[in-house]
Coordinates of C-alpha atoms and ligand atoms in Angstrom, one line a residue:
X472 CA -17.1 -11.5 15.3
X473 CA -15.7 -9.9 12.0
X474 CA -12.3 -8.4 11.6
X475 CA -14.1 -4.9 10.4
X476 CA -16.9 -3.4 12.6
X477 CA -18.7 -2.7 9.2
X478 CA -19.9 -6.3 9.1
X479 CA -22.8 -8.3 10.3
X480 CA -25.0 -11.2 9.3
X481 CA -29.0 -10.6 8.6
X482 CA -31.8 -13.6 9.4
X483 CA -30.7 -15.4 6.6
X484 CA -27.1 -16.0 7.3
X485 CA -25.7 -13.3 4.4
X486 CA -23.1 -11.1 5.2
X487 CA -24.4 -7.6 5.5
X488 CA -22.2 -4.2 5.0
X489 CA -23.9 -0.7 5.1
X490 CA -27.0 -2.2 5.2
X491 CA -27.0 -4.2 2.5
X492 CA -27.2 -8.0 1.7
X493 CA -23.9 -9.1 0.1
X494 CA -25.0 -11.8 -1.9
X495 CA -28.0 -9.6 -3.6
X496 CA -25.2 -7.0 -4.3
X497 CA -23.1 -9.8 -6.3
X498 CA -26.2 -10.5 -7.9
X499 CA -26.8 -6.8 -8.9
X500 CA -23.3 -5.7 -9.4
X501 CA -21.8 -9.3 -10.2
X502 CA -18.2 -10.3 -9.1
X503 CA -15.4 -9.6 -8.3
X504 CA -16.9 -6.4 -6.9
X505 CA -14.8 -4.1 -4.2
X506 CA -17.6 -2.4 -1.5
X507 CA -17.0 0.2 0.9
X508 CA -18.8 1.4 3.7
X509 CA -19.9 5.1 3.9
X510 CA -20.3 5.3 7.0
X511 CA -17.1 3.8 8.5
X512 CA -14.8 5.6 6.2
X513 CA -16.4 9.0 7.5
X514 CA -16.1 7.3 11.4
X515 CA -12.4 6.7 10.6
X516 CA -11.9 10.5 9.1
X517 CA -13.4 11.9 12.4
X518 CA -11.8 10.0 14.8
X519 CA -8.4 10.9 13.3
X520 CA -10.1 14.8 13.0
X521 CA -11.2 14.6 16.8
X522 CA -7.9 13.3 17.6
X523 CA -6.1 16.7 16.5
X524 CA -9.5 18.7 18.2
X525 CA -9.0 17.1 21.6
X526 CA -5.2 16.4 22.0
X527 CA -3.3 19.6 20.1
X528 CA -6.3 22.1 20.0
X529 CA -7.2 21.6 16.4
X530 CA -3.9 22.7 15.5
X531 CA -3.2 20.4 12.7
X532 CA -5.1 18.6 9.3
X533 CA -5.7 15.4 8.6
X534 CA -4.8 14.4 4.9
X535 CA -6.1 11.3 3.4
X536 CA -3.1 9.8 1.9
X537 CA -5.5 9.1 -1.4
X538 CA -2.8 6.4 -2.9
X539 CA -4.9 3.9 -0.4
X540 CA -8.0 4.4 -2.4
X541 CA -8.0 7.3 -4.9
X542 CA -11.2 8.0 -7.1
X543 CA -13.3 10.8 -7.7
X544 CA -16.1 9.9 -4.5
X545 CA -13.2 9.3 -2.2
X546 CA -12.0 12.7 -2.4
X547 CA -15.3 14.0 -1.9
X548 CA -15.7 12.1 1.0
X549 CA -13.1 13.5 2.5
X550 CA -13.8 17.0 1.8
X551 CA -16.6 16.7 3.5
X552 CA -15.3 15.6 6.4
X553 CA -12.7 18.4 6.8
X554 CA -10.0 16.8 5.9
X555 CA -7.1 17.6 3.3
X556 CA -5.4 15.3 0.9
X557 CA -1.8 13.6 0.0
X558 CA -1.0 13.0 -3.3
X559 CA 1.5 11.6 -4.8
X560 CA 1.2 11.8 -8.7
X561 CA -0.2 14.0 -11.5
X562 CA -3.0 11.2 -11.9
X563 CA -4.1 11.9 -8.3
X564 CA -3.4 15.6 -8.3
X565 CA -6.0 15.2 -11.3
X566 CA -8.4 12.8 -9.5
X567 CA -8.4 15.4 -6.7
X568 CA -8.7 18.5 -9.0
X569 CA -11.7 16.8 -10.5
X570 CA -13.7 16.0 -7.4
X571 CA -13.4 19.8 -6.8
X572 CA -11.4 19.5 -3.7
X573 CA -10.0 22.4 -2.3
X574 CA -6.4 22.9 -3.8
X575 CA -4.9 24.8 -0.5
X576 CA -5.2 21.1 1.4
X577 CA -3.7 19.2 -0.8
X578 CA -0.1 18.4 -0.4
X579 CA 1.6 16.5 -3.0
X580 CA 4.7 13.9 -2.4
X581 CA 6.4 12.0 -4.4
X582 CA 10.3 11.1 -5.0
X583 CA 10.6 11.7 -8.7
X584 CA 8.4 14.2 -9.7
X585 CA 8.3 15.2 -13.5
X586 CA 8.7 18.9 -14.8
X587 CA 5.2 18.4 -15.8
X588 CA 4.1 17.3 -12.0
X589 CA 5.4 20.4 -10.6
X590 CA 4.2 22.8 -13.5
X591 CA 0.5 21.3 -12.6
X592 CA 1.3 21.6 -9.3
X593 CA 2.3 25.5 -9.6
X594 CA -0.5 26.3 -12.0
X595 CA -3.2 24.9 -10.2
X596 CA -1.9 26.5 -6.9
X597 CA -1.8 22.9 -4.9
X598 CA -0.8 23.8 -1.2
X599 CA 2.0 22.0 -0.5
X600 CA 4.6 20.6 -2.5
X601 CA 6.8 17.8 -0.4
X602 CA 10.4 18.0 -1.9
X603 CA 11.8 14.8 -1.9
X604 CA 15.2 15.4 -4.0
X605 CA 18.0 18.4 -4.8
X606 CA 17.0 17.6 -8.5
X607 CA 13.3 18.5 -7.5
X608 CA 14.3 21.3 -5.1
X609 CA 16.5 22.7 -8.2
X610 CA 13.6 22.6 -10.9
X611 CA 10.6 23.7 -8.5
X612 CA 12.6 26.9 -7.6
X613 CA 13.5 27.5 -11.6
X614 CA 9.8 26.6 -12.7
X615 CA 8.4 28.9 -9.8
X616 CA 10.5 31.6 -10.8
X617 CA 9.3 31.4 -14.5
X618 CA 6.2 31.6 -13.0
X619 CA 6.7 34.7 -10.3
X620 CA 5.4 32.7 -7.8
X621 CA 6.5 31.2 -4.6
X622 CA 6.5 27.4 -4.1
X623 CA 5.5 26.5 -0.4
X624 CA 7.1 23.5 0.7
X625 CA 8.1 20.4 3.1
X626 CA 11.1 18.7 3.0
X627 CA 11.0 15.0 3.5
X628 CA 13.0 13.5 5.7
X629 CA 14.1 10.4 6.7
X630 CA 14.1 10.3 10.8
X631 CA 15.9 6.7 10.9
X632 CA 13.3 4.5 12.5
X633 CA 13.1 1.2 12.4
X634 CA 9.1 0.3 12.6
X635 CA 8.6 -3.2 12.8
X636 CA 6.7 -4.1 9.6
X637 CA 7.1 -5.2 6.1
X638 CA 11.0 -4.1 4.5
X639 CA 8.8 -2.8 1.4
X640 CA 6.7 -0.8 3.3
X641 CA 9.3 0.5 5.8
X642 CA 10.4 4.4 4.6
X643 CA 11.9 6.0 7.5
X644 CA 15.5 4.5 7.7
X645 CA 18.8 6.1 5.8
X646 CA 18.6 3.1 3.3
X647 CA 15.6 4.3 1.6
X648 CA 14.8 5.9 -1.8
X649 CA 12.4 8.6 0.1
X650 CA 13.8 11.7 1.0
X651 CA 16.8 13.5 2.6
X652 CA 19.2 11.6 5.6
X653 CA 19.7 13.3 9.0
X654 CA 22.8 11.4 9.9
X655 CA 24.4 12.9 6.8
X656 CA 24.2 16.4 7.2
X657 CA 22.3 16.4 3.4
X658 CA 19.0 17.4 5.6
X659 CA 20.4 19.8 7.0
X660 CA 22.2 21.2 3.8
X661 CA 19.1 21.1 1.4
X662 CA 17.0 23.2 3.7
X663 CA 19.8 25.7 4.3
X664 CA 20.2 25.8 0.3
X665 CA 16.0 26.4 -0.1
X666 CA 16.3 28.7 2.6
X667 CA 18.4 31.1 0.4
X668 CA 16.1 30.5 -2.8
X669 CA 14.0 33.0 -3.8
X670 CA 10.8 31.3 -5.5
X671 CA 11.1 28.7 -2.4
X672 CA 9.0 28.8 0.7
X673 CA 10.4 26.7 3.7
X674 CA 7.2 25.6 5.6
X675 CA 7.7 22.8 7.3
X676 CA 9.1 19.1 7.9
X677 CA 7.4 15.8 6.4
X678 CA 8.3 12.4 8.0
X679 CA 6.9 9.5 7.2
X680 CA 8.4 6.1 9.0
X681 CA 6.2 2.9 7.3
X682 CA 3.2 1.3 7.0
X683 CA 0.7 -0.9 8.9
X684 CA 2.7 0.3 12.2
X685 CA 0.9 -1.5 15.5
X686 CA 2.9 0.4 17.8
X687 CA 2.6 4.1 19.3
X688 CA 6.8 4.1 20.2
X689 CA 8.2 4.7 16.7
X690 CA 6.1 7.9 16.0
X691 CA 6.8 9.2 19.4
X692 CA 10.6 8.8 18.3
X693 CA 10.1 10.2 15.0
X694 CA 8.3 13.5 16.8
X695 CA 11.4 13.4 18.7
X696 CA 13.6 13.3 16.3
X697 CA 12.2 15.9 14.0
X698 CA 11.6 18.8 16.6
X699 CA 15.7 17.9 17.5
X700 CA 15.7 19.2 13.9
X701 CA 13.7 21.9 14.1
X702 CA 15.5 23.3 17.5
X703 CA 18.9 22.5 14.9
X704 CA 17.0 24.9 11.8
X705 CA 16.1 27.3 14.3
X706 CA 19.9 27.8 16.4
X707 CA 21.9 27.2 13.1
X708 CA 19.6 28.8 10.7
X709 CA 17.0 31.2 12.1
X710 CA 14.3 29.0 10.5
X711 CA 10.9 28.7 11.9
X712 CA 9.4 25.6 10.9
X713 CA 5.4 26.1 11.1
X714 CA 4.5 22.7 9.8
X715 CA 5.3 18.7 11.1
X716 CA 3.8 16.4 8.8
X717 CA 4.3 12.8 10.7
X718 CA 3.1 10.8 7.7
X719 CA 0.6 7.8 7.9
X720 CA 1.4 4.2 8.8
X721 CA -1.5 3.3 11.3
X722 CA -2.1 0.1 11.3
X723 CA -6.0 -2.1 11.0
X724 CA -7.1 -5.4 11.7
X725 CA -7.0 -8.0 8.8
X726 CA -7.3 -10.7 11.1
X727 CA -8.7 -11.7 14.6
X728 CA -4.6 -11.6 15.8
X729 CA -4.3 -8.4 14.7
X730 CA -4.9 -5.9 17.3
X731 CA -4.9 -2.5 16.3
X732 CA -4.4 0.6 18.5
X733 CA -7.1 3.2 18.6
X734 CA -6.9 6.4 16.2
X735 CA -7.2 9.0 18.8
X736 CA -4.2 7.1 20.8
X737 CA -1.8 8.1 18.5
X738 CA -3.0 12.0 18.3
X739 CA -2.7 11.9 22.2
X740 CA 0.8 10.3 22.3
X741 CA 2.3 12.6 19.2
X742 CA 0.5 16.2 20.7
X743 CA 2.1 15.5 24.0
X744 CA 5.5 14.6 22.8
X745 CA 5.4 17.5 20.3
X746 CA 4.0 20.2 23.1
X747 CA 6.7 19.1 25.6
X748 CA 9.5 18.8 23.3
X749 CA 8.3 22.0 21.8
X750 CA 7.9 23.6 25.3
X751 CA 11.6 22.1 26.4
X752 CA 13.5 23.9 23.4
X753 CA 11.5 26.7 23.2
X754 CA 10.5 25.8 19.6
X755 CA 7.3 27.3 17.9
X756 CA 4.5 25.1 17.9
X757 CA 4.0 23.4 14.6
X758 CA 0.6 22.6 13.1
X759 CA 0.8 19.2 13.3
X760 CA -0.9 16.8 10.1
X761 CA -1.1 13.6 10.0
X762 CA -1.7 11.1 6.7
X763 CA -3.6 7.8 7.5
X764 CA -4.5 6.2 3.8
X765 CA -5.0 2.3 4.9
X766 CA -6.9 3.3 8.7
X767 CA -9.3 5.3 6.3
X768 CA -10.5 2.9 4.1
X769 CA -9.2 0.0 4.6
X770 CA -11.5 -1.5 7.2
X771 CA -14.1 -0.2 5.0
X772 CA -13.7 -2.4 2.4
X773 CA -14.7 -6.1 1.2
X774 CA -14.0 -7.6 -2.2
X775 CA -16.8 -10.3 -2.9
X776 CA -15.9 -13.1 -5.3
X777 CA -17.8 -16.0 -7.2
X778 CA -16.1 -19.1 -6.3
X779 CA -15.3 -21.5 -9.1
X780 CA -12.6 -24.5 -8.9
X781 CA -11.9 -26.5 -5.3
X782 CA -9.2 -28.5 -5.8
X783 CA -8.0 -30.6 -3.3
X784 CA -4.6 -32.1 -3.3
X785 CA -4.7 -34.9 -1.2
X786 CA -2.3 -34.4 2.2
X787 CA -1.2 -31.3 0.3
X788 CA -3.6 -28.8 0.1
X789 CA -7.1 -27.7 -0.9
X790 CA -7.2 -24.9 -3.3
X791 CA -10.4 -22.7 -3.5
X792 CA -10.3 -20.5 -6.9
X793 CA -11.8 -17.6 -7.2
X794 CA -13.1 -15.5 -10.3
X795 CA -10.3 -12.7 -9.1
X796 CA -7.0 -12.7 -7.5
X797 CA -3.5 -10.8 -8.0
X798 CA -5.3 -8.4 -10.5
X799 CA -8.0 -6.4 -8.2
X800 CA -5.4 -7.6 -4.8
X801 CA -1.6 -7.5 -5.3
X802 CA -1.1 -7.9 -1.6
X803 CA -0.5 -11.4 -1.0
X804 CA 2.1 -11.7 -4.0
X805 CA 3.5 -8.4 -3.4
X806 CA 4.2 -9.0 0.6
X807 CA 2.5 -12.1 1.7
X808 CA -0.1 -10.2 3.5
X809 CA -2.5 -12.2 5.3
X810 CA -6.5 -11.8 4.6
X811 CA -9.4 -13.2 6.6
X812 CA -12.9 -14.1 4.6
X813 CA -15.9 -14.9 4.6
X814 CA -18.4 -16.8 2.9
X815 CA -21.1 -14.4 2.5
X816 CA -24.1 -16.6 1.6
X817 CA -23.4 -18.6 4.9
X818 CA -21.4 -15.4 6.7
X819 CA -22.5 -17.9 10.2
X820 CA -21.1 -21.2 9.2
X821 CA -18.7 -22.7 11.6
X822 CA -14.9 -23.0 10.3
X823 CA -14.3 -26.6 10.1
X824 CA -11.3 -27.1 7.2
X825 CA -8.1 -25.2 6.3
X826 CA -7.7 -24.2 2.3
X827 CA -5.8 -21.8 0.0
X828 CA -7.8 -19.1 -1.4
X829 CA -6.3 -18.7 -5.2
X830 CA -6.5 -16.3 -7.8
X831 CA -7.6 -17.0 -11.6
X832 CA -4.0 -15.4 -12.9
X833 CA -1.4 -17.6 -14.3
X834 CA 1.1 -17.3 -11.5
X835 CA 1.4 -20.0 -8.7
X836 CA 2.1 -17.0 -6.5
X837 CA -1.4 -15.4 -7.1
X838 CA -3.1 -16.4 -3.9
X839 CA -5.2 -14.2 -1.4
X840 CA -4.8 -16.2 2.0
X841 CA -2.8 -19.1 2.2
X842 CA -3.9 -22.1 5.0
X843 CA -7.0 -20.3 6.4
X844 CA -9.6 -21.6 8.2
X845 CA -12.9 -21.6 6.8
X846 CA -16.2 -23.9 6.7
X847 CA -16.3 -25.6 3.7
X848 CA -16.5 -24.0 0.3
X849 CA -18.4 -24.9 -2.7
X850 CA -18.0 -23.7 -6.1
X851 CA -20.6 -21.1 -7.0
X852 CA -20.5 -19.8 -3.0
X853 CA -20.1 -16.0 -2.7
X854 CA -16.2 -15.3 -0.7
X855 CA -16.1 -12.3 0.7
X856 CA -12.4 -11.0 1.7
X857 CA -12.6 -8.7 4.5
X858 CA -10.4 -5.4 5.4
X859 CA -9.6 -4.5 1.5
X860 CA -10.4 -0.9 1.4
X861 CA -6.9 0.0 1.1
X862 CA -4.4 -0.6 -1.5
X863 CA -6.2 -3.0 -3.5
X864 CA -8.5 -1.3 -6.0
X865 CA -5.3 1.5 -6.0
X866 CA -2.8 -1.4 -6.9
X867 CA -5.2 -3.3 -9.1
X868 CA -3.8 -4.1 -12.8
X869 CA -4.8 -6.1 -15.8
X870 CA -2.4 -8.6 -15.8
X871 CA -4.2 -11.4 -18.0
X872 CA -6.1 -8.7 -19.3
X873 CA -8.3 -9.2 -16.7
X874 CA -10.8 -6.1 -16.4
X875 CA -10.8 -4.2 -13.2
X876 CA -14.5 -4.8 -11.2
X877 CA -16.6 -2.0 -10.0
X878 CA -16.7 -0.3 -6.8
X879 CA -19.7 0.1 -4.8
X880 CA -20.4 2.5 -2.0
X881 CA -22.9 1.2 0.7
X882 CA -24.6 3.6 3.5
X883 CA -27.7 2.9 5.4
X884 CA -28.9 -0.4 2.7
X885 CA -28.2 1.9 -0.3
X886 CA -25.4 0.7 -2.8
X887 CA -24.3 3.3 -5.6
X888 CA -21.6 2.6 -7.9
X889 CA -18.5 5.3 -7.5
X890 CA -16.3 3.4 -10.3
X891 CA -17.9 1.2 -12.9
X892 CA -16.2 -2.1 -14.0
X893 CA -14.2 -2.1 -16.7
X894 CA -15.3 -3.7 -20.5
X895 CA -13.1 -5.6 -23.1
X896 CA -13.5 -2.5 -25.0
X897 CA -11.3 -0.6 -21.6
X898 CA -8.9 -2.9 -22.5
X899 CA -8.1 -2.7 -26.1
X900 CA -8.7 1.0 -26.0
X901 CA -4.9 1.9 -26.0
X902 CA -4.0 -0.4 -28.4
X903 CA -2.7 0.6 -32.0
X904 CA -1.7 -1.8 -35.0
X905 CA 0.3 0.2 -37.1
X906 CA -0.2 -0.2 -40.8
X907 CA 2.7 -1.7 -41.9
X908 CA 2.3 -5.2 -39.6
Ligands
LLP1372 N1 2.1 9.4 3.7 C1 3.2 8.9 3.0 C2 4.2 9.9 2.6 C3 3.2 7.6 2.5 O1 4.2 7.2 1.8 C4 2.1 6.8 2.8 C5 2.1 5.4 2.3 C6 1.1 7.2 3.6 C7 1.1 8.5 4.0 C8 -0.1 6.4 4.0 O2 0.2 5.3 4.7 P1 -0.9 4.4 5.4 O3 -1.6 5.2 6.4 O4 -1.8 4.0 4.3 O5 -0.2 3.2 5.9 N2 1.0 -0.7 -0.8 C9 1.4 -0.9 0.5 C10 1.4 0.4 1.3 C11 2.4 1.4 0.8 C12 2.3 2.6 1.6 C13 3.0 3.7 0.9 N3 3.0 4.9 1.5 C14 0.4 -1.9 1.1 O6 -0.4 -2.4 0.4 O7 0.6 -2.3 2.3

């Protein structure tokens, strides 16, 4: 019935996540508030885990890609469930540190690291660092040296796929800002250059081809084209590469058309490519990891809103406004993603009229689904938008000086808050007047 399997509706007609009633956690927690389901996040970790277990012999690691929802719980979460972590910033090596997570799975990306990046990097002994630049290649073999130590890394590379999603979230093509081209031979070059480098560790190969990815085709290409790569190192070079790193990009349901393909699907398609390409050059098998962010959390997570305004513009449209918007969900403005909600005080009611969901910010662009069906809406109703686990809390801002809400964790009709909502005091606490003004 819901777009997320972490949904239902109790007796009387709330919307129910983890157990709990949505409209008593508004009341407890108030709005906006993001919630995320224990239990399904820990589902989604294994099922990508089980996937590596059953398909390539438990050969490989799955890293949360932690830029979908990073915060201190998260990362214990998954710890727990086995899994290692990408990063991409100091803030999230930090968050990461923090939350005590082992530092040998973590594996740090990024395509303009600082100097200061890769010294915390180095001195906190993070496992992998994914070069993404000569520049970086340059200074982490310099920093490591000052260091006596040996920095063992990926190379990130672009494949040249074309997955069929959004241009902004598409990575793996030439014309991209991530990582080194095949087609130009600078792949090839900047591995042979590491290769020679004394404080550098040649581990393995990182690809990672886009986001929100429905189809299994473009990673079965990408394995494809990376172990043709590999066979390349190996002949040219005498490399062993011991590590693929095939990125994230899975894609979830945000609404009823959506059709996602199950987890374990792709871990079956990308072992057996890998193992009989492998097998068919004579390559070394790689361990194989894999770094789903948004098919972690992102089903996981609802954002519940107080609604205020309805406006509705005769033979135009009827705008619904909400006590959030752009601020805790950047999506729709950023790439016209599409949502599906609910209203969680009457999570049953039949849909019966079409309306714009609208943010409070001032920007006509700040919407959160545009023309949606839905029954109709009164102000003071509870919305729920469905499927924001991912990307929405990590891209929130305070634009408007809007204060970020809280996050909630809910398991077995038990909510516990894992990041508190932000004061008026958060906001001003930056902010200096010098004397002289
Ligand atoms: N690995 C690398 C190297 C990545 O760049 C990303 C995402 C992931 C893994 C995780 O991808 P996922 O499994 O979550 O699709 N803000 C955009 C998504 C940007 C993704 C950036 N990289 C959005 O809201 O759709």
């Amino acid at each position: 019935m819901f777009v997320s399997e972490a949904l239902s509706v109790n007796d009387r007609g709330h919307l129910v996540i983890g157990g709990c009633d949505c409209v008593k956690l508004a009341e407890e927690y108030g709005t906006p508030l993001y919630i995320m389901d224990e239990e399904l996040i820990r589902k989604n970790c294994r099922a990508f885990r089980k996937g590596i277990e059953k398909y390539y012999d438990g050969n490989g690691l799955v890293l949360y890609a932690s830029k979908a929802f990073s915060s201190l719980a998260a990362c214990r979460i998954a710890e727990q469930e086995g899994l290692g972590l990408d990063v991409v910033s100091g803030g999230e090596v930090y968050t990461a540190l923090k939350a005590g997570f082992p530092v040998d799975r973590i594996y740090f990306h990024g395509n303009n690291k600082s100097r200061e990046e890769l010294v915390m990097a180095l001195d906190n002994s993070i496992g992998r660092i994914v070069v993404d630049s000569y520049e970086e290649l340059f200074n982490l073999d310099g920093i490591a040296g000052s260091k006596n130590k040996c920095a063992d890394v990926l190379f990130r590379i672009k494949p040249g796929i074309d997955a069929h999603t959004h241009d902004f979230i598409k990575t793996g093509q030439i014309d991209s800002k991530f990582g080194f081209a095949l087609e130009t031979g600078e792949a090839f070059d900047v591995i042979r250059r590491a290769s020679k480098m004394d404080n550098i560790n040649v581990v393995g190969l990182h690809c990672h081809i886009g986001s929100q990815i429905f189809d299994i085709e473009p990673f079965v290409e990408a394995v494809k084209v990376m172990l043709n790569f590999i066979s390349e190192l190996k002949e040219k070079l005498g490399l062993e590469i011991k590590e693929l790193n095939l990125g994230g990009g899975f894609g979830i349901k945000y609404i009823p058309a959506h059709d996602p393909i199950e987890y374990e699907k792709y871990l079956e398609a990308v072992a057996e490519t890998v193992k009989a390409t492998a097998k068919e050059k004579n390559l070394y098998l790689p361990k194989i990891l894999i770094e789903p962010g948004r098919s972690i959390v992102g089903p996981a997570g609802i954002t519940l809103y107080a609604v205020g305004s309805v406006k509705d513009i005769p033979g135009i449209r009827k705008y619904i406004t909400i006590d959030g918007g752009m601020t805790d969900n950047p999506r729709y403005i950023l790439y016209e993603a599409v949502y599906d909600a609910v209203i969680a005080n009457r999570a049953d009611a039949p849909r019966t009229e079409k309306v714009t969901i609208a943010g409070k910010c001032c920007e006509s662009g700040d919407l959160i689904a545009k023309d949606i069906d839905m029954p109709e809406i009164k102000a003071g109703d509870i919305l729920a938008v469905l499927a924001t686990g991912a990307y929405n809390y990590s891209m929130s801002s305070n634009y408007n000086r809007i204060p970020r809400p809280s996050v909630v964790l809910v398991k077995e009709g038990k909510s516990r808050l894992i990041v508190a909502r932000e004061s008026y005091d958060d906001l001003v606490r930056n902010d200096i007047i010098p004397e002289d003004i």
